[in-house]
Every structure is written in C-alpha cells, then in structure tokens.
Short mmCIF file of C-alpha atoms in Angstrom, two decimals:
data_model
loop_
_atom_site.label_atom_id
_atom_site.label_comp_id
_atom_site.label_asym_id
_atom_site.label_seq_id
_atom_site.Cartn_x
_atom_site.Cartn_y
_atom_site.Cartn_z
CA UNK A 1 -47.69 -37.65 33.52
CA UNK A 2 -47.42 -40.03 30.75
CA UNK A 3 -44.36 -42.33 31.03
CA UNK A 4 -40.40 -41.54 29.37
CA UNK A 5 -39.75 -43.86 27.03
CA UNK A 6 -35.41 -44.66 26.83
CA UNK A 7 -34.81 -45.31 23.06
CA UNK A 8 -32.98 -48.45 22.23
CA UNK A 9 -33.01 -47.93 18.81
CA UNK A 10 -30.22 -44.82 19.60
CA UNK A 11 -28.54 -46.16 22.45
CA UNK A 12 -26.17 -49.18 21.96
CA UNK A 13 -26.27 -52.24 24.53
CA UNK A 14 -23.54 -52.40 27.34
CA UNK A 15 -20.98 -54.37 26.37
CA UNK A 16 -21.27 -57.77 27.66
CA UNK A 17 -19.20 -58.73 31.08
CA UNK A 18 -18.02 -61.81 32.51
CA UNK A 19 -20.56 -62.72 35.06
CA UNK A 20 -17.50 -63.79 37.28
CA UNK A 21 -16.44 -60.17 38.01
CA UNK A 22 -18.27 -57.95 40.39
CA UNK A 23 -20.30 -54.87 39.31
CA UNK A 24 -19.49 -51.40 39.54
CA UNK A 25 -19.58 -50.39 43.58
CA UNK A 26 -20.45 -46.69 42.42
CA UNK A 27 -22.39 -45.16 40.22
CA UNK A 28 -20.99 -41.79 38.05
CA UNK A 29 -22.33 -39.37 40.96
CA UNK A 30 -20.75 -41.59 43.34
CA UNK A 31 -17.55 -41.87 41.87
CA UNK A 32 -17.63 -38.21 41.72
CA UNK A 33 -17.60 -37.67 45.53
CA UNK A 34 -15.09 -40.49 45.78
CA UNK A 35 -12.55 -38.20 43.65
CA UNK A 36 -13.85 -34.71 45.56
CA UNK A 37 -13.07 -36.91 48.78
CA UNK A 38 -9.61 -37.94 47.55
CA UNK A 39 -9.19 -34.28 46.32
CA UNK A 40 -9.88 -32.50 49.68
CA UNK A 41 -7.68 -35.00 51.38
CA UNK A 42 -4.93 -34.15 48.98
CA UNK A 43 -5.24 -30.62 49.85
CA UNK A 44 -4.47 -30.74 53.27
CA UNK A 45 -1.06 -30.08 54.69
CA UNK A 46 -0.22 -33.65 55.38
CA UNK A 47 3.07 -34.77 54.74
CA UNK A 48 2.69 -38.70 55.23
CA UNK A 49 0.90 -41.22 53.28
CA UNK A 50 -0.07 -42.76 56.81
CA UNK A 51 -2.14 -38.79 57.73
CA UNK A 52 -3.27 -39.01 54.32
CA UNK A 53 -4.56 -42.18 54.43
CA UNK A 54 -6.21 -42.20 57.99
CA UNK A 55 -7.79 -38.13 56.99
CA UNK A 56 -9.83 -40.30 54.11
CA UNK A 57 -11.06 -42.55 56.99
CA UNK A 58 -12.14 -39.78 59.13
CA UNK A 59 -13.16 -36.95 56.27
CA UNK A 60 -15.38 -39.56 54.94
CA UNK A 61 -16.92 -40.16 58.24
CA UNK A 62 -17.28 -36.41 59.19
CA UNK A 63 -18.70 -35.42 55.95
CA UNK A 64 -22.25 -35.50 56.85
CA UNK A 65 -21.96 -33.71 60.51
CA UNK A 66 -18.38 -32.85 61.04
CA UNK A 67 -17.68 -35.85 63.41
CA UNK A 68 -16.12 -38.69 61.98
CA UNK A 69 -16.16 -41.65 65.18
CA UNK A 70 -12.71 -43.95 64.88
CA UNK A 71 -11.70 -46.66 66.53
CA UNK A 72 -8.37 -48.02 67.52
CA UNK A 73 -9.20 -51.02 65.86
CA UNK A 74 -9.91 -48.81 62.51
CA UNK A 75 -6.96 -47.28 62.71
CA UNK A 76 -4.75 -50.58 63.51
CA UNK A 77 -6.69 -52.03 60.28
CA UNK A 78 -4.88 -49.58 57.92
CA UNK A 79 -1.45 -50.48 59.22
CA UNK A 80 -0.10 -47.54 59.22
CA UNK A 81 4.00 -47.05 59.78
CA UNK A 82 3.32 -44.61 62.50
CA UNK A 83 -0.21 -44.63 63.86
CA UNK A 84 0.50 -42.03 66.82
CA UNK A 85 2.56 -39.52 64.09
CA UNK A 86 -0.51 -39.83 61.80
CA UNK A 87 -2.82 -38.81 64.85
CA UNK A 88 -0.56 -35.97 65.63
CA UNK A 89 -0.49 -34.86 61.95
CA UNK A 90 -4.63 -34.64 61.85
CA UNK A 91 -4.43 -32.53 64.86
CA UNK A 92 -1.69 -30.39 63.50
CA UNK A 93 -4.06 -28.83 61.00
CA UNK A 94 -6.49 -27.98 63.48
CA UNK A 95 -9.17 -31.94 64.14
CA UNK A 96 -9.82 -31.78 66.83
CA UNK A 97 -9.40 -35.69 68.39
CA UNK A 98 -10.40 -35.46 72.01
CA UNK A 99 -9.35 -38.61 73.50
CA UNK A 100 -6.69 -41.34 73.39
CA UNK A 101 -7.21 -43.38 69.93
CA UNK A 102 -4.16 -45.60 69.66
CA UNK A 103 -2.90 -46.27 73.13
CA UNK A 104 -6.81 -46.36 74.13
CA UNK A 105 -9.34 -48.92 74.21
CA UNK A 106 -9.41 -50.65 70.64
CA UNK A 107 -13.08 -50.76 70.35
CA UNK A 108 -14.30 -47.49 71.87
CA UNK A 109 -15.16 -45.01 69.02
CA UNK A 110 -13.51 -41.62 69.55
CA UNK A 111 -15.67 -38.90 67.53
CA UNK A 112 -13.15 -36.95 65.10
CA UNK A 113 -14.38 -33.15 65.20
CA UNK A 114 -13.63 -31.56 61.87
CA UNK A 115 -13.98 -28.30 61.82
CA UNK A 116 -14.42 -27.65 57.66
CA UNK A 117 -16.49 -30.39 57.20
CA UNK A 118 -18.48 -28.54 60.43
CA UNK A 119 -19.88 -25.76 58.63
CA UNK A 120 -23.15 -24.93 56.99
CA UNK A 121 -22.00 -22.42 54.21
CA UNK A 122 -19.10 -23.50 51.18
CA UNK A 123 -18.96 -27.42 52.45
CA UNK A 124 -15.83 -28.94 50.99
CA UNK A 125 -17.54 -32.63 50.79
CA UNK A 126 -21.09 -31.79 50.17
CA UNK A 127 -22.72 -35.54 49.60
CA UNK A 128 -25.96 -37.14 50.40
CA UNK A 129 -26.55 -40.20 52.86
CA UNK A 130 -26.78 -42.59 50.27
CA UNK A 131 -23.39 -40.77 48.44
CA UNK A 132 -21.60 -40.92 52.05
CA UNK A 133 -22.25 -44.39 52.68
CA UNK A 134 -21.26 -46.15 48.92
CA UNK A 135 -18.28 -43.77 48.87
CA UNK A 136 -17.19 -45.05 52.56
CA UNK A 137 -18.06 -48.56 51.46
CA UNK A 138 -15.89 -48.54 48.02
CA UNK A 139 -12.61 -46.71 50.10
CA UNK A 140 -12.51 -50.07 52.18
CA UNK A 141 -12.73 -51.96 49.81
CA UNK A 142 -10.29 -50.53 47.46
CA UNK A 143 -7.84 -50.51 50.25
CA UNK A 144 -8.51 -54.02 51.39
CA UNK A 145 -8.29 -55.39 47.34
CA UNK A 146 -6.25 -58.48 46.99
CA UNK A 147 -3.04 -56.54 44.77
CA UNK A 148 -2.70 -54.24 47.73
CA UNK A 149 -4.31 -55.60 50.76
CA UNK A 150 -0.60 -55.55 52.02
CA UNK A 151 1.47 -53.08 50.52
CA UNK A 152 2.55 -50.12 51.95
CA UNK A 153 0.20 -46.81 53.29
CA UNK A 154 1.36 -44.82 50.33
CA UNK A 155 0.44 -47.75 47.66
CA UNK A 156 -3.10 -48.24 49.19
CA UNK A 157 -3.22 -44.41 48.73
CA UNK A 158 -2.43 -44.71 45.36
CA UNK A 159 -4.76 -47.77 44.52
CA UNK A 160 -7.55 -45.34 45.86
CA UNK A 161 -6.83 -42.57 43.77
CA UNK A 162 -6.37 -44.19 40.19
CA UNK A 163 -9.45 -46.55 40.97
CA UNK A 164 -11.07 -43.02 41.20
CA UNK A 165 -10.46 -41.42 38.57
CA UNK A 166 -10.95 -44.39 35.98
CA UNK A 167 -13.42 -44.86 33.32
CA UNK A 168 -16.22 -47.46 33.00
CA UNK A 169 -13.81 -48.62 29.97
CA UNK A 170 -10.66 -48.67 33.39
CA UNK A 171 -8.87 -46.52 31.56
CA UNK A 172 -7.23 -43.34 33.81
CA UNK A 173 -4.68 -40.83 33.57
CA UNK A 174 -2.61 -39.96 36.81
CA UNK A 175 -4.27 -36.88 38.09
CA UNK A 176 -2.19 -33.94 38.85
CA UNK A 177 -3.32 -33.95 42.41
CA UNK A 178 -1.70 -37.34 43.23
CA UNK A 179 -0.04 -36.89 46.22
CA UNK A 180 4.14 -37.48 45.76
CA UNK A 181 4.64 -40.41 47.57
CA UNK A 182 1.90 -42.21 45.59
CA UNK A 183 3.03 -41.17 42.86
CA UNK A 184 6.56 -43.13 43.57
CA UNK A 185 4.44 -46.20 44.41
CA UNK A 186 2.30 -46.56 41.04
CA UNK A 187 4.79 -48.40 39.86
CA UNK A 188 4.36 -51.30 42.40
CA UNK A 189 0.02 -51.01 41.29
CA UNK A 190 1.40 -52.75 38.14
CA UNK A 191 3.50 -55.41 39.51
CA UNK A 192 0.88 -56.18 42.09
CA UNK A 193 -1.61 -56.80 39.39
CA UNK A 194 -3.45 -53.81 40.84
CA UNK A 195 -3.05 -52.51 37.53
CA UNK A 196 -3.44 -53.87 33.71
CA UNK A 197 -1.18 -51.69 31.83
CA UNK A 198 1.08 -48.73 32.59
CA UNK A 199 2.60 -46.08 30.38
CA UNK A 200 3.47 -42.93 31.16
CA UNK A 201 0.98 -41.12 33.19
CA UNK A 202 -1.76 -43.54 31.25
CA UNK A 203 -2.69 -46.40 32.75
CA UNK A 204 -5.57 -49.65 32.87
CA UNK A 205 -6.97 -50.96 35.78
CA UNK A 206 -6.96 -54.68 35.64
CA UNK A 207 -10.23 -56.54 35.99
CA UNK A 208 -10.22 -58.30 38.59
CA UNK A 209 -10.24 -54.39 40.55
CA UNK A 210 -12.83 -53.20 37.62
CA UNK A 211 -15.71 -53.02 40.49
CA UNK A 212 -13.46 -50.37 41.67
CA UNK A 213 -13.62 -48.32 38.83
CA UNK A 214 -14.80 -44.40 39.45
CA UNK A 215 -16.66 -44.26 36.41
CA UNK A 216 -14.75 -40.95 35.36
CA UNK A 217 -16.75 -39.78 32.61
CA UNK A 218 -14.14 -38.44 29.75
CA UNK A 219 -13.96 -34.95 27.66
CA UNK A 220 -15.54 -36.76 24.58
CA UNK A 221 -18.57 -38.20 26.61
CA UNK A 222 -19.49 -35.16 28.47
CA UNK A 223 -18.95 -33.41 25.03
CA UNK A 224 -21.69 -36.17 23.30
CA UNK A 225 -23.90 -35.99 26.13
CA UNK A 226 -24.08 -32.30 26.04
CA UNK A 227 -24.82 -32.47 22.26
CA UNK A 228 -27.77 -34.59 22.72
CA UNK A 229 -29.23 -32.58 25.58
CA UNK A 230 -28.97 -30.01 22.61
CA UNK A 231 -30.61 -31.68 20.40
CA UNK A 232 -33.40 -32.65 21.64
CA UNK A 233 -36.92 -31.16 20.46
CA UNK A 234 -38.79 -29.31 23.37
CA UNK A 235 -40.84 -31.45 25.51
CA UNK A 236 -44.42 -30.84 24.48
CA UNK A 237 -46.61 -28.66 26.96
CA UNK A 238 -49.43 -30.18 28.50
CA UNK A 239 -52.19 -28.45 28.84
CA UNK A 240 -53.52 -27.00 32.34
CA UNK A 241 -56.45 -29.60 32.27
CA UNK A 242 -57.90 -31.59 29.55
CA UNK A 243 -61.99 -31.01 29.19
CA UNK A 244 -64.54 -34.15 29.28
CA UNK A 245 -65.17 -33.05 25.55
CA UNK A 246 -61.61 -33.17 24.70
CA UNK A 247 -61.34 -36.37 25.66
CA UNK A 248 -64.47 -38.04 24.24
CA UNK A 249 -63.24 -36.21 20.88
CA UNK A 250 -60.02 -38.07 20.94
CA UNK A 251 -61.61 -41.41 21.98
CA UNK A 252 -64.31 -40.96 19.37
CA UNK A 253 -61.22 -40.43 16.34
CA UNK A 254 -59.62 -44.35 17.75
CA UNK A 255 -60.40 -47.38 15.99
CA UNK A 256 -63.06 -49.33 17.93
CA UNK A 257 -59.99 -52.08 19.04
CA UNK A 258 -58.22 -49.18 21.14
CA UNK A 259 -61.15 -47.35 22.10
CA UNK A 260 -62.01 -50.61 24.09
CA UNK A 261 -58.67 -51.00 25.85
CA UNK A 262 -58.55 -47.39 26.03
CA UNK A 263 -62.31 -47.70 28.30
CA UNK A 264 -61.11 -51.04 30.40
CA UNK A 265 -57.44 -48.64 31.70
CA UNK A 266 -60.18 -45.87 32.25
CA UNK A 267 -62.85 -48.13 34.30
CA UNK A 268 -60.50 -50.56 35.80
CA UNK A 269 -62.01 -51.19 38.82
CA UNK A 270 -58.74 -52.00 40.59
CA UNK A 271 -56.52 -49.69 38.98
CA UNK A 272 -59.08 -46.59 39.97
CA UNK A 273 -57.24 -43.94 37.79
CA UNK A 274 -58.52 -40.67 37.64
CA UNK A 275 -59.61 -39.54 34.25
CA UNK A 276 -57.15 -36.82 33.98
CA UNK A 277 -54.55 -39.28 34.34
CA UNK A 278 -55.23 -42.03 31.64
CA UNK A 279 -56.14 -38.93 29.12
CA UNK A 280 -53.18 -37.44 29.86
CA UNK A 281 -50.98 -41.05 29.20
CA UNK A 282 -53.03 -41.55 26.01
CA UNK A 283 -53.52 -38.25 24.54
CA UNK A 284 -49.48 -36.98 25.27
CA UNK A 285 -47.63 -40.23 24.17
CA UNK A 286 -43.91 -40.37 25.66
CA UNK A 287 -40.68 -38.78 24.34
CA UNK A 288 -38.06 -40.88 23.03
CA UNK A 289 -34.74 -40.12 24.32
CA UNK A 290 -31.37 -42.20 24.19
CA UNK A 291 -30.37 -43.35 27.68
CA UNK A 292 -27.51 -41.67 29.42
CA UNK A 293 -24.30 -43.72 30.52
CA UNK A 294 -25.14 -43.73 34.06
CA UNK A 295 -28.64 -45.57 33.11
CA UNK A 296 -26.39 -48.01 30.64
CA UNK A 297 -24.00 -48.73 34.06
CA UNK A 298 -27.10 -48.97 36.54
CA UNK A 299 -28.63 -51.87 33.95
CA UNK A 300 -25.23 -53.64 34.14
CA UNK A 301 -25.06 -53.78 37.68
CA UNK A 302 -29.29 -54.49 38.40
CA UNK A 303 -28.89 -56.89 35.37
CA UNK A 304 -26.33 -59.11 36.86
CA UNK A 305 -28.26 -59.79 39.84
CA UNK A 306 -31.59 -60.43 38.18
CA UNK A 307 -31.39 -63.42 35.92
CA UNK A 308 -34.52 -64.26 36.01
CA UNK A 309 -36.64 -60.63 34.87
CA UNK A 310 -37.24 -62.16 31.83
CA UNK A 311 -39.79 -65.00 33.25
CA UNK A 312 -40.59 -63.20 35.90
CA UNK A 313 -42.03 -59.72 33.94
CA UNK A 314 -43.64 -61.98 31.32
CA UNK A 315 -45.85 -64.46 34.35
CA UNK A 316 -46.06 -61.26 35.99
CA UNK A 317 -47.88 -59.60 33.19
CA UNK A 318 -50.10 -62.71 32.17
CA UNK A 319 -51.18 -62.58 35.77
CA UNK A 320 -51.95 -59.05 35.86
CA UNK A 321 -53.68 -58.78 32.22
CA UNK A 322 -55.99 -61.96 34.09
CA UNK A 323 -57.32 -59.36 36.54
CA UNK A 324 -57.46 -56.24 35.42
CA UNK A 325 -58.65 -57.01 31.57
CA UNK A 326 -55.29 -54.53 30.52
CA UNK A 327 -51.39 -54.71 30.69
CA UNK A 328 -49.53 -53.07 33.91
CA UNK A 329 -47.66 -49.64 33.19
CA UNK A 330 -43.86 -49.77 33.36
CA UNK A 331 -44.43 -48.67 37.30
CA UNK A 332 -47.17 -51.34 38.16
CA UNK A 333 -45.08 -54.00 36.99
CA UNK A 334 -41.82 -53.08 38.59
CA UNK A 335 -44.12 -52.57 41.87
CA UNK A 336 -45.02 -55.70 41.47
CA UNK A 337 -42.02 -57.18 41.31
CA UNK A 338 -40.53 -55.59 44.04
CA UNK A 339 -38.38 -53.71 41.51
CA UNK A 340 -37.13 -50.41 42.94
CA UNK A 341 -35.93 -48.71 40.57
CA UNK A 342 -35.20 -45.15 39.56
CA UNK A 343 -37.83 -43.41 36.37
CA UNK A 344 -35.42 -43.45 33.89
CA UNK A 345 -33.59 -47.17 34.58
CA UNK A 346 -37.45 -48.54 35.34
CA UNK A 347 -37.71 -47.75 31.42
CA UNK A 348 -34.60 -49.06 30.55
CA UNK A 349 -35.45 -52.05 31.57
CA UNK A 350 -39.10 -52.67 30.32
CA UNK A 351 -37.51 -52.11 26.90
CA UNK A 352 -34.38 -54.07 27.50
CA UNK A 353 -37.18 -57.32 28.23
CA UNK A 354 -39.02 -56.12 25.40
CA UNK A 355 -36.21 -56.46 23.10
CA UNK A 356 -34.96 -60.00 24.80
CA UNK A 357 -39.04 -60.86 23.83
CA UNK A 358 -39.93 -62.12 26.97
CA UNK A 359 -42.51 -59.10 26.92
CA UNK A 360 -44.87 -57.12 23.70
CA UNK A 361 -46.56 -54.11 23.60
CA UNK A 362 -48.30 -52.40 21.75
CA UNK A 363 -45.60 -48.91 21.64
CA UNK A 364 -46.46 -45.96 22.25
CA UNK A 365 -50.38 -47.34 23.52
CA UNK A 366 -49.77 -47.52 27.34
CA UNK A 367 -50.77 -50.23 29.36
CA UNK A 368 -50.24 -52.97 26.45
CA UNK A 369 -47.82 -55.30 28.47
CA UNK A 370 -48.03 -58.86 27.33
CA UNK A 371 -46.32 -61.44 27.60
CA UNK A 372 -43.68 -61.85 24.25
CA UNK A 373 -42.69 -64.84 21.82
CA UNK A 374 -39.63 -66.30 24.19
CA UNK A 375 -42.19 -66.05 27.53
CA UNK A 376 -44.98 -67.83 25.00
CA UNK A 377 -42.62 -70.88 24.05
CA UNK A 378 -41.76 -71.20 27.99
CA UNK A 379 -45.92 -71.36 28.21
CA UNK A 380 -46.35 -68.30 29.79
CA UNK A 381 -49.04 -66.44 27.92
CA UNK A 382 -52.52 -64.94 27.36
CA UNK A 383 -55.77 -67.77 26.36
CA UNK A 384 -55.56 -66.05 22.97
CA UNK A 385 -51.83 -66.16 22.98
CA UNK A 386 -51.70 -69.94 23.69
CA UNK A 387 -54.01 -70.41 20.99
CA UNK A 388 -51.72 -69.03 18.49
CA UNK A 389 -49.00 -70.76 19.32
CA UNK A 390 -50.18 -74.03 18.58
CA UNK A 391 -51.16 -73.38 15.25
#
C-alpha cells in the first residue's frame, strides 16, 4: 500500500503553546470515555459527592473485568467526609465489597465486584486497555491538581467533570448531567484558580489545568469534519495485481533520472521489497487529505517532547541514503528512530520536518528523503549536497 500523505497546505498549524505547560493527558477518544465514565457515575443512585466520588475510583477500575481492587489507603487519599457512609452507599445499589475496606488493613486491596460493569452484552463503560489506563491516570490527577488538591469531595467532583467536557481551546459548558452538589461548588473552581473565567453555565479552564482538558470536540467541528469526509474524491482502486508488463510499461514512460531511483528502491539489496510492493508505491501515488484534530493534538503533545526531530530525521536520512543508494519511506525512518507512531501522525510529522526544512523530497516520488536546507547549514547532508552549499 502506497503511503497517506496529511496535507499541510489545507490544514493550519497548532497554535503555538508555552513549553512550560504540560500536554494534553488524553487524546479525543480518551476524553470521550473520561465523560462516559463521569456519565455512568452520575447515573447511579448516589446521593453524596463522597459515593460519587469513590464509584469513579472503583467504576474505573472495574471497567475492564467487573472488579475494581481498592485499598484503604485509596480511599483515605480522596478524603472523603464519610468514608464508611460512602462504602455503604456503593453497596446500597447492589457492589458487591466483600471485605472490610476502611476499618481494614490500609494496604490490602479489596476487589470491588460490579455487577454492570460484569457483563458481556450492553457494557456501560466499554474501553480498551490503553483507554482504561489514561482515563484512570487523568481522574487522579485532576483530583490531585493544585486549585483543588484540598477542597471539598463535591469540588474535586466538579473539577473532574468540567475538565471533561472542555475543548482543546478549554472552553466548556456545564453539562446537564452535573451532579447537584457540584453544581453548588463551581463557583469555588473559579476562586481556586481551577477555572479561568465563569459566566453562566459557560466557563474557561485556566491553563495551568489545560493538560486536563477532555478535548470535547464542539457541534461546529464535528459538523466540518463530517463535511470533509464528504468531500473527499473516492480513494482510487488498486488493481488485484499489477503484471511484469505493466510495470516495465510505466518504468519505460519515466525520465531516465527516476527510472534509476525507481531500479535502486526495487533492487535494494537491504531493503528486499517485493516487486508488487514498490510498483504499487510508485504507480498509485498517495491521497492528500487534511489532518483531523486528533492528529493536530497528538503532534502537540509528541512535538513537545521531541526537540530534537529536526537533526535527528535529517542525520538519520543522510545515513540511510549512504547505505541503501535511496531515501527511507516515512515508516523506515520513524523505525529508525525509534518513533512509534500511529499511520496517520507518522505522516504528520514527516511533513511537519519537511516544512521546518530540516528534510526534502522529492513529493509524491517515494523514497526521496534527504536531508533539507536548515539540516545542510548544520552540515548534515549528502556529498552532492555539501558541494552545493559551498558554492
């Protein structure tokens, strides 16, 4: 399969961020099983922000296998107003807790049954592993932030559900689900500095909690994304199986320049692609689609903790052109670099060090990764590139 290409001519950059504040902790999936989490919780019959607050604890937990495990130690961590009530409340509505968890021993886990989050068929919290685990990771934190590390159970609540359901801009509205009690207690998010701005059921999430954010995506975004998904042209078929002929046809119609690069990808000695393959790449060059936001957010956060892509892509590719006589794909040279990223970010990026000219190519021709004119004046390039640049 010949490679996506993410257009940056149609998609604008991220806006830029002040490397001092954290990235986002979830991505737009994520943040969507933060708010189902938040949502299920709120449907319970719990009458206390302290239930409320420990069922997110143990719901998150159980999602995967219907056991969340607790310790007293968790539970003295959210400091709750009434641990044992809280207890009683979760088994009121049926979990099942089948030992002693705050009059016990602190650090013995005491496994949670729950018996909705139990069941095979119509799962109220249906996320993955990788879901689970950010989702459980971004509750404690958003609980333990600075503005409301010590306020009360219901204003930790409340911090949890309007970090959810804000926008990568940390804009919100107050969702109708909000439990009462936290609904009394936004006001306090403001004065705590939790939040930026508050009026009415509008509000701003201030930025030093902006990692927080649930990246809800708004009416007007899904609308635009929706419309480009329309508009798109229809990917083109490829055929069942290009023929020998078909292929020496098309390399016989190249100028002799690409037919020769074309020839060292196809007889690369360390690459060893199959025929099929590099036809296929060549013949079938990529689509050009805008990037989604989730792709824009995923480069903020991957960005901030690789400063150095730039010099590292453009020795990389030097290097590699050295060996093999052609540029890496988009793949081999995140491979290479120990990059693991995703199809559609692993393009995103490529194009975003294209653009920063630390890397060329030669677009659409695959496997034309050089190194660019900022990576040259560093003195990281080709023998014929070097020559150039003295001139």
């Amino acid at each position: 399969m010949p490679k996506t290409v993410i257009s940056q001519e149609t998609t604008a950059s991220p806006p830029p961020v002040d490397p001092a504040l954290p990235p986002f902790l979830l991505t737009t999936r994520q943040g969507e099983g933060a708010r189902a989490l938040l949502s299920y919780v709120a449907g319970l019959p719990l009458a206390s922000p302290d239930a409320q607050l420990l069922a997110v604890i143990v719901a998150i937990r159980a999602a995967r296998g219907g056991v969340g495990n607790v310790t007293g130690t968790d539970v003295r961590s959210l400091k709750l107003e009434d641990p044992s009530r809280a207890v009683a409340d979760l088994e009121a509505v049926g979990w099942q807790v089948p030992g002693p968890l705050v009059d016990g021993d602190q650090d013995v886990p005491v496994g949670i049954r729950v018996p909705d989050l139990s069941r095979e068929a119509d799962h109220p919290l249906p996320l993955g592993k990788g879901t689970r685990s950010r989702v459980s990771g971004w509750a404690m934190r958003a609980r333990i932030a600075k503005p409301v590390r010590k306020a009360s159970p219901a204003t930790r609540l409340a911090a949890l559900f309007l970090a959810a359901h804000s926008t990568s801009e940390l804009d919100g509205r107050l969702p109708g689900e909000l439990p009462e009690a936290c609904r009394a207690a936004v006001p306090e998010l403001a004065v705590k500095g939790f939040l930026a701005d508050l009026s009415g059921d509008a509000y701003r999430l201030a930025p030093v909690v902006r990692h927080l954010a649930g990246l809800l995506r708004t009416p007007e975004e899904i609308a635009a994304e929706a419309r480009a998904e329309a508009s798109r042209p229809p990917a083109v078929p490829e055929p069942e199986q290009i023929t020998p002929a078909a292929w020496d046809g098309w390399k016989s119609g190249t100028t002799p320049a690409l037919r020769r690069h074309v020839e060292a990808v196809e007889h690369c000695p360390l690459c060893r692609f199959s025929t099929g393959r590099v036809a296929k790449a060549f013949m079938y060059p990529p689509a050009d689609i805008p990037a989604p936001r989730s792709v824009l957010t995923a480069y903020d956060a991957w960005e901030d903790g690789h400063p150095d892509r730039g010099p590292q892509a453009a020795g990389f590719a030097a290097s590699f052109r050295a060996e093999h006589g052609h540029g890496p794909s988009y793949g081999q040279l995140c491979k290479g670099l120990g990059w693991k990223l995703s199809r559609s970010l692993r393009g995103f990026v490529v194009h975003r060090i294209v653009a920063e000219d630390w890397l060329t190519d030669t677009s659409p021709v695959p496997w034309t990764l050089r190194p660019g004119r900022v990576a040259q004046a560093h003195g990281i390039a080709l023998p014929g590139q070097a020559a150039r640049s003295t001139r």
